[in-house]
Amino acid sequence: MSVELSITSNFTFLTGASHPEEFMERAALEGLEAIAIADENSVAGIVRAWQRAREIARILAERAEAEAADGPIGPPAPEGCEAGPSLAIRNVPRLIPAARLVLAEGLEITALAATRDGWARLCRLISRGRLRAEKGACDLRLADLMEGADGLELILSGPEPGEVARWQPLARRLVAGHKTRVHMMLSPRYDGQDAARFDRLARLAGGLGIETVASARPIMHHGRRRRLADVMTAIRTGIRVDDLGRDALANGEQRLRSEPEMRRLLGPHAPALDRAVRLAARCDFDLGTLRYEYPSEITDGETADARLARLARAGLKWRYPGGAPEKVTKLLEHELALIAQLAYAPYFLTVRDIVAFARERGILCQGRGSAANSVVCYCLGVTSVSPEIGTMVFERFVSEARDEPPDIDVDFEHERREEVIQHIYARYGRHRAGLCATVIHYRGKRAIREVGAAMGLSQDTIGALSSQLWGFFSTNGIEPQRMREIGLDPEDPRLMLTMELIFEIIGFPRHLSQHVGGFIVTEGRLDELVPIENASMEDRTVICWDKDDIDALGILKVDVLSLGMLTCIRKAFDLIARHHGARHDLATLPPEDPRVYDMLCRADSIGVFQVESRAQMNFLPRMRPRSFYDLVIEVAIIRPGPIQGDMVHPYIRRRNGEEDVSFPSDALGQVLGKTLGVPLFQEQAMQIAIIGAGFTPSEADRLRRALATFKKLGHIGDFRERFLRGMRKNGYEADFAERCFSQIEGFGSYGFPESHAASFALLVYASAWIKCHHPGIFACALLNAQPMGFYAPAQIVRDAREHGVEVRPVAINDSYWDNVMEPDGRGGLALRLGFRQIKGLAEEDAVWLTAARGNGYQSVGDVWRRAGLAPARVARLAEADVFAPLGLTRRAALWEAKALGGAKPLPLFSGDMDGEGIVEPAALLPEMSEGEEVVEDYVAMRLTLRRHPVALLRHVLTPG
């Protein structure tokens, strides 16, 4: 047997040319006993290799079961003949967690985690180096390693001939501190000098008193990746492949090697491979043995279970002042018993405490997710969706069978989420809390742009190729006929090679980014579980694993997400309380208001959460929602899953009585009853796989994971034949089975479960209720919550005016930074636009402007003198026509603003001159036409309160 102890995967970004999974698969076929993925100062890719090893073991176990039942797979060898040579198809390599430590002094050391303590030490070492440096860099020093390396095996890379004098003192210092755990690596360079190099390194090892171990130090699993390795080197160094020179690989030999190959390469030093095998045998730490602990959340000696029960029962009285229904009370006790049985109480308390902090600060939040729509979460204040509305069974998400933490995401106001994030860091400490990473992979446009530049394509050619892609994850549109249409020759050798490399690099990791809000919180030190590093954003730290990695290892993640609509709703609630005296929150809004549903049936939903798109507005009059659960369906139905599976039209026909409600079987009727026999939710698709196609719980779990990673890995199609065969076996029609699987594939692009739809539906109702009863306040809050990404301020303002809201322009003496509601003089309220609508004006400028306003400004120069605004800022105000109430036209105000001299007035002229100043002759400026005024409004504020631009051209556009 053989091992490989120093593999560089593509998680050493733009260096390694193969995925960790590919190395594991190749190692299995080459008969390697163990491999170590050792990326540069990183362990970001090792979970993927570990997962693939588990997958290989599962496949082999299934094969063994099949052969035990039905005999060997494939034809037997003829009698009297020996079986021919075969790949090691029954081999499952063991993963040794490792990292290649590149020290600031120049030493390179492959550190193998031999024990759990060694893994903790390795994580803390990498964390220390990463936290010293900016994002993406690592400042690790020999002194850090000298502090302790218990549980680590260290393999020292040898020096170049001219660096021995500098290298030896550092190596001696390392060996003196960790002699029994230090080894010298013998690795070939494939340059014709390997024999002499091995002799020289062996002499150096002998002088240090350490043994040599062998490694091929592969950067690719197969030699065919050589060209891609050169392309990545070119991208990393910023030069063309043709100009790489000595930086290009001389050959494709730096790949994973089998035992016979390594022994041939090592020659007389082959015993170093045997020592490597023995060293690997001493490294028995397995990532699967990592024991993650939730924060205990014990307070004043009260256990987590007791505290959760106390808080939940108190919350039940808070939610139901007149007494809770018996059904809800029984369900609460059932959920508490199940949570205690599975030891999930600390998780629920962690989420509850985060939400409680937000509520204390007046930050609106709303929980969603598989376990969020439960009585426990409703009583804890995590969600405002009443359990009477929820339809999901708690055990479907929190069950002993799944043996994984429940899923709760919490959305916070997008303007104030950072307060919550910093609270989590402050409460648990940065050594116990960190954000997940997100791996940024190569997709179509980036791959074309970077590979094309490395291959020497012109920017015009790169732009033409990139323009043919439709969608972020698409590679369609660059077929030969399309390339000919844009003037490219698809048979050009350089272009053909470039396209081949583009398709090969798609899916490769490019760099790490931070997750949108997934927090890892631990009882012990997080940096002994996984390395921590700085994010690009100030005061943020992240781990190097993404959500799929931590999911595979069973690690708790609390999603602290941001939602612009929550900011809008909270600001609307504040305005309602200020002007009408009524206080509302998400749980106390008047339910099932017919006027709200009437408004939605008219598709009057501009600005309303989730149902403001053209597709939703087209669907609302057909759906005609009349209850909250109708909104749940409305939120979920206009999604890729139901649309791709052709589920939308059958549902509408059945809802409108145009088609009989029928079920493929009684078993599926229990799953599809509430959606009239049509699967609309992700949970239903999973239940169909289990009940209809006969998936086992483990198969369904793998399908669920494939859905989560479909965009970057595309594994969902692997289940197609299994699904269709199972549906056919259980008597379902082929057309229904095909449509169901198409829906599952749609969920791979954008899955939307019922539990999330219910939480979003509450925000749909809340925003629609505010718009229905307080359209001015809704428009004001929506403008103050910008940017939100769907409708522009001009459309929001126009919609408000169509609802009878008086909208007043930005005025120098009446406006504030935010848009505000003010008395309209007729007993109602008018919407006064704020300075935030003016492009190029900062909030700080508006604060100075309003603070110095006093009894009002009298002129343009008055603003300059009293508020201390720079002339350029005053000109911005003039361009927005804010001086109109002072009797100044836009051009007159701008004329005065341009006359202002320096950044601030000179002391002699800073006060009132009492008529002693020089009187400048009045400038006779031409009046602006209405069309010019409209254009300048859009330039300055992106909206106008004058006529619509098309109204000015109506006489031209109207025939006759």
mmCIF file with all atom_site columns, N, CA, C and O in Angstrom, residues 606 614 791-805 807 938 943-945 948-949:
data_model
loop_
_atom_site.group_PDB
_atom_site.id
_atom_site.type_symbol
_atom_site.label_atom_id
_atom_site.label_alt_id
_atom_site.label_comp_id
_atom_site.label_asym_id
_atom_site.label_entity_id
_atom_site.label_seq_id
_atom_site.pdbx_PDB_ins_code
_atom_site.Cartn_x
_atom_site.Cartn_y
_atom_site.Cartn_z
_atom_site.occupancy
_atom_site.B_iso_or_equiv
_atom_site.pdbx_formal_charge
_atom_site.auth_seq_id
_atom_site.auth_comp_id
_atom_site.auth_asym_id
_atom_site.auth_atom_id
_atom_site.pdbx_PDB_model_num
ATOM 1  N N  . ILE A 1 606 ? -47.797 47.371 -5.907  1.00 0.00 ? 606 ILE A N  1
ATOM 2  C CA . ILE A 1 606 ? -46.485 48.008 -6.061  1.00 0.00 ? 606 ILE A CA 1
ATOM 3  C C  . ILE A 1 606 ? -45.897 48.291 -4.679  1.00 0.00 ? 606 ILE A C  1
ATOM 4  O O  . ILE A 1 606 ? -46.526 48.939 -3.844  1.00 0.00 ? 606 ILE A O  1
ATOM 5  N N  . ARG A 1 614 ? -43.937 41.716 -11.839 1.00 0.00 ? 614 ARG A N  1
ATOM 6  C CA . ARG A 1 614 ? -44.951 41.653 -12.884 1.00 0.00 ? 614 ARG A CA 1
ATOM 7  C C  . ARG A 1 614 ? -45.601 40.269 -12.929 1.00 0.00 ? 614 ARG A C  1
ATOM 8  O O  . ARG A 1 614 ? -46.800 40.158 -13.178 1.00 0.00 ? 614 ARG A O  1
ATOM 9  N N  . TYR A 1 791 ? -38.624 48.544 -7.180  1.00 0.00 ? 791 TYR A N  1
ATOM 10 C CA . TYR A 1 791 ? -39.198 49.724 -7.826  1.00 0.00 ? 791 TYR A CA 1
ATOM 11 C C  . TYR A 1 791 ? -38.378 50.957 -7.487  1.00 0.00 ? 791 TYR A C  1
ATOM 12 O O  . TYR A 1 791 ? -37.952 51.147 -6.340  1.00 0.00 ? 791 TYR A O  1
ATOM 13 N N  . ALA A 1 792 ? -38.206 51.819 -8.482  1.00 0.00 ? 792 ALA A N  1
ATOM 14 C CA . ALA A 1 792 ? -37.459 53.061 -8.287  1.00 0.00 ? 792 ALA A CA 1
ATOM 15 C C  . ALA A 1 792 ? -38.318 54.059 -7.524  1.00 0.00 ? 792 ALA A C  1
ATOM 16 O O  . ALA A 1 792 ? -39.553 53.960 -7.515  1.00 0.00 ? 792 ALA A O  1
ATOM 17 N N  . PRO A 1 793 ? -37.692 55.058 -6.869  1.00 0.00 ? 793 PRO A N  1
ATOM 18 C CA . PRO A 1 793 ? -38.462 56.061 -6.128  1.00 0.00 ? 793 PRO A CA 1
ATOM 19 C C  . PRO A 1 793 ? -39.533 56.729 -6.986  1.00 0.00 ? 793 PRO A C  1
ATOM 20 O O  . PRO A 1 793 ? -40.621 57.042 -6.491  1.00 0.00 ? 793 PRO A O  1
ATOM 21 N N  . ALA A 1 794 ? -39.248 56.960 -8.268  1.00 0.00 ? 794 ALA A N  1
ATOM 22 C CA . ALA A 1 794 ? -40.239 57.619 -9.128  1.00 0.00 ? 794 ALA A CA 1
ATOM 23 C C  . ALA A 1 794 ? -41.519 56.801 -9.221  1.00 0.00 ? 794 ALA A C  1
ATOM 24 O O  . ALA A 1 794 ? -42.631 57.347 -9.191  1.00 0.00 ? 794 ALA A O  1
ATOM 25 N N  . GLN A 1 795 ? -41.394 55.484 -9.302  1.00 0.00 ? 795 GLN A N  1
ATOM 26 C CA . GLN A 1 795 ? -42.580 54.632 -9.388  1.00 0.00 ? 795 GLN A CA 1
ATOM 27 C C  . GLN A 1 795 ? -43.327 54.585 -8.070  1.00 0.00 ? 795 GLN A C  1
ATOM 28 O O  . GLN A 1 795 ? -44.558 54.558 -8.050  1.00 0.00 ? 795 GLN A O  1
ATOM 29 N N  . ILE A 1 796 ? -42.584 54.595 -6.970  1.00 0.00 ? 796 ILE A N  1
ATOM 30 C CA . ILE A 1 796 ? -43.232 54.594 -5.647  1.00 0.00 ? 796 ILE A CA 1
ATOM 31 C C  . ILE A 1 796 ? -44.027 55.878 -5.445  1.00 0.00 ? 796 ILE A C  1
ATOM 32 O O  . ILE A 1 796 ? -45.169 55.864 -4.966  1.00 0.00 ? 796 ILE A O  1
ATOM 33 N N  . VAL A 1 797 ? -43.426 57.009 -5.819  1.00 0.00 ? 797 VAL A N  1
ATOM 34 C CA . VAL A 1 797 ? -44.102 58.298 -5.662  1.00 0.00 ? 797 VAL A CA 1
ATOM 35 C C  . VAL A 1 797 ? -45.334 58.375 -6.564  1.00 0.00 ? 797 VAL A C  1
ATOM 36 O O  . VAL A 1 797 ? -46.405 58.838 -6.146  1.00 0.00 ? 797 VAL A O  1
ATOM 37 N N  . ARG A 1 798 ? -45.197 57.933 -7.807  1.00 0.00 ? 798 ARG A N  1
ATOM 38 C CA . ARG A 1 798 ? -46.336 57.986 -8.716  1.00 0.00 ? 798 ARG A CA 1
ATOM 39 C C  . ARG A 1 798 ? -47.488 57.119 -8.200  1.00 0.00 ? 798 ARG A C  1
ATOM 40 O O  . ARG A 1 798 ? -48.659 57.501 -8.253  1.00 0.00 ? 798 ARG A O  1
ATOM 41 N N  . ASP A 1 799 ? -47.151 55.926 -7.676  1.00 0.00 ? 799 ASP A N  1
ATOM 42 C CA . ASP A 1 799 ? -48.183 55.043 -7.144  1.00 0.00 ? 799 ASP A CA 1
ATOM 43 C C  . ASP A 1 799 ? -48.872 55.678 -5.934  1.00 0.00 ? 799 ASP A C  1
ATOM 44 O O  . ASP A 1 799 ? -50.102 55.576 -5.780  1.00 0.00 ? 799 ASP A O  1
ATOM 45 N N  . ALA A 1 800 ? -48.099 56.353 -5.069  1.00 0.00 ? 800 ALA A N  1
ATOM 46 C CA . ALA A 1 800 ? -48.695 57.018 -3.905  1.00 0.00 ? 800 ALA A CA 1
ATOM 47 C C  . ALA A 1 800 ? -49.664 58.115 -4.344  1.00 0.00 ? 800 ALA A C  1
ATOM 48 O O  . ALA A 1 800 ? -50.767 58.260 -3.782  1.00 0.00 ? 800 ALA A O  1
ATOM 49 N N  . ARG A 1 801 ? -49.303 58.893 -5.336  1.00 0.00 ? 801 ARG A N  1
ATOM 50 C CA . ARG A 1 801 ? -50.185 59.970 -5.821  1.00 0.00 ? 801 ARG A CA 1
ATOM 51 C C  . ARG A 1 801 ? -51.456 59.391 -6.437  1.00 0.00 ? 801 ARG A C  1
ATOM 52 O O  . ARG A 1 801 ? -52.541 59.964 -6.295  1.00 0.00 ? 801 ARG A O  1
ATOM 53 N N  . GLU A 1 802 ? -51.334 58.233 -7.092  1.00 0.00 ? 802 GLU A N  1
ATOM 54 C CA . GLU A 1 802 ? -52.521 57.589 -7.643  1.00 0.00 ? 802 GLU A CA 1
ATOM 55 C C  . GLU A 1 802 ? -53.457 57.095 -6.545  1.00 0.00 ? 802 GLU A C  1
ATOM 56 O O  . GLU A 1 802 ? -54.646 56.890 -6.791  1.00 0.00 ? 802 GLU A O  1
ATOM 57 N N  . HIS A 1 803 ? -52.928 56.925 -5.349  1.00 0.00 ? 803 HIS A N  1
ATOM 58 C CA . HIS A 1 803 ? -53.752 56.530 -4.204  1.00 0.00 ? 803 HIS A CA 1
ATOM 59 C C  . HIS A 1 803 ? -54.212 57.733 -3.386  1.00 0.00 ? 803 HIS A C  1
ATOM 60 O O  . HIS A 1 803 ? -54.650 57.568 -2.240  1.00 0.00 ? 803 HIS A O  1
ATOM 61 N N  . GLY A 1 804 ? -54.097 58.929 -3.952  1.00 0.00 ? 804 GLY A N  1
ATOM 62 C CA . GLY A 1 804 ? -54.610 60.127 -3.303  1.00 0.00 ? 804 GLY A CA 1
ATOM 63 C C  . GLY A 1 804 ? -53.680 60.767 -2.305  1.00 0.00 ? 804 GLY A C  1
ATOM 64 O O  . GLY A 1 804 ? -54.104 61.653 -1.542  1.00 0.00 ? 804 GLY A O  1
ATOM 65 N N  . VAL A 1 805 ? -52.427 60.380 -2.285  1.00 0.00 ? 805 VAL A N  1
ATOM 66 C CA . VAL A 1 805 ? -51.462 60.962 -1.345  1.00 0.00 ? 805 VAL A CA 1
ATOM 67 C C  . VAL A 1 805 ? -50.906 62.247 -1.955  1.00 0.00 ? 805 VAL A C  1
ATOM 68 O O  . VAL A 1 805 ? -50.481 62.265 -3.114  1.00 0.00 ? 805 VAL A O  1
ATOM 69 N N  . VAL A 1 807 ? -48.008 64.587 -2.403  1.00 0.00 ? 807 VAL A N  1
ATOM 70 C CA . VAL A 1 807 ? -46.559 64.488 -2.281  1.00 0.00 ? 807 VAL A CA 1
ATOM 71 C C  . VAL A 1 807 ? -45.973 65.866 -2.531  1.00 0.00 ? 807 VAL A C  1
ATOM 72 O O  . VAL A 1 807 ? -46.221 66.476 -3.578  1.00 0.00 ? 807 VAL A O  1
ATOM 73 N N  . TYR A 1 938 ? -35.187 64.473 -12.841 1.00 0.00 ? 938 TYR A N  1
ATOM 74 C CA . TYR A 1 938 ? -34.699 63.095 -12.889 1.00 0.00 ? 938 TYR A CA 1
ATOM 75 C C  . TYR A 1 938 ? -33.185 63.031 -12.707 1.00 0.00 ? 938 TYR A C  1
ATOM 76 O O  . TYR A 1 938 ? -32.664 62.105 -12.066 1.00 0.00 ? 938 TYR A O  1
ATOM 77 N N  . LEU A 1 943 ? -36.664 61.334 -9.865  1.00 0.00 ? 943 LEU A N  1
ATOM 78 C CA . LEU A 1 943 ? -38.121 61.389 -9.871  1.00 0.00 ? 943 LEU A CA 1
ATOM 79 C C  . LEU A 1 943 ? -38.547 62.827 -10.145 1.00 0.00 ? 943 LEU A C  1
ATOM 80 O O  . LEU A 1 943 ? -37.752 63.768 -10.040 1.00 0.00 ? 943 LEU A O  1
ATOM 81 N N  . THR A 1 944 ? -39.822 62.997 -10.495 1.00 0.00 ? 944 THR A N  1
ATOM 82 C CA . THR A 1 944 ? -40.374 64.336 -10.684 1.00 0.00 ? 944 THR A CA 1
ATOM 83 C C  . THR A 1 944 ? -41.797 64.367 -10.171 1.00 0.00 ? 944 THR A C  1
ATOM 84 O O  . THR A 1 944 ? -42.504 63.348 -10.205 1.00 0.00 ? 944 THR A O  1
ATOM 85 N N  . LEU A 1 945 ? -42.206 65.522 -9.663  1.00 0.00 ? 945 LEU A N  1
ATOM 86 C CA . LEU A 1 945 ? -43.601 65.724 -9.255  1.00 0.00 ? 945 LEU A CA 1
ATOM 87 C C  . LEU A 1 945 ? -44.369 66.485 -10.326 1.00 0.00 ? 945 LEU A C  1
ATOM 88 O O  . LEU A 1 945 ? -45.544 66.808 -10.139 1.00 0.00 ? 945 LEU A O  1
ATOM 89 N N  . HIS A 1 948 ? -45.674 63.413 -16.179 1.00 0.00 ? 948 HIS A N  1
ATOM 90 C CA . HIS A 1 948 ? -44.868 62.287 -16.659 1.00 0.00 ? 948 HIS A CA 1
ATOM 91 C C  . HIS A 1 948 ? -44.188 62.691 -17.967 1.00 0.00 ? 948 HIS A C  1
ATOM 92 O O  . HIS A 1 948 ? -44.786 63.368 -18.795 1.00 0.00 ? 948 HIS A O  1
ATOM 93 N N  . PRO A 1 949 ? -42.931 62.284 -18.179 1.00 0.00 ? 949 PRO A N  1
ATOM 94 C CA . PRO A 1 949 ? -42.238 62.681 -19.415 1.00 0.00 ? 949 PRO A CA 1
ATOM 95 C C  . PRO A 1 949 ? -43.016 62.345 -20.690 1.00 0.00 ? 949 PRO A C  1
ATOM 96 O O  . PRO A 1 949 ? -43.005 63.119 -21.645 1.00 0.00 ? 949 PRO A O  1
#
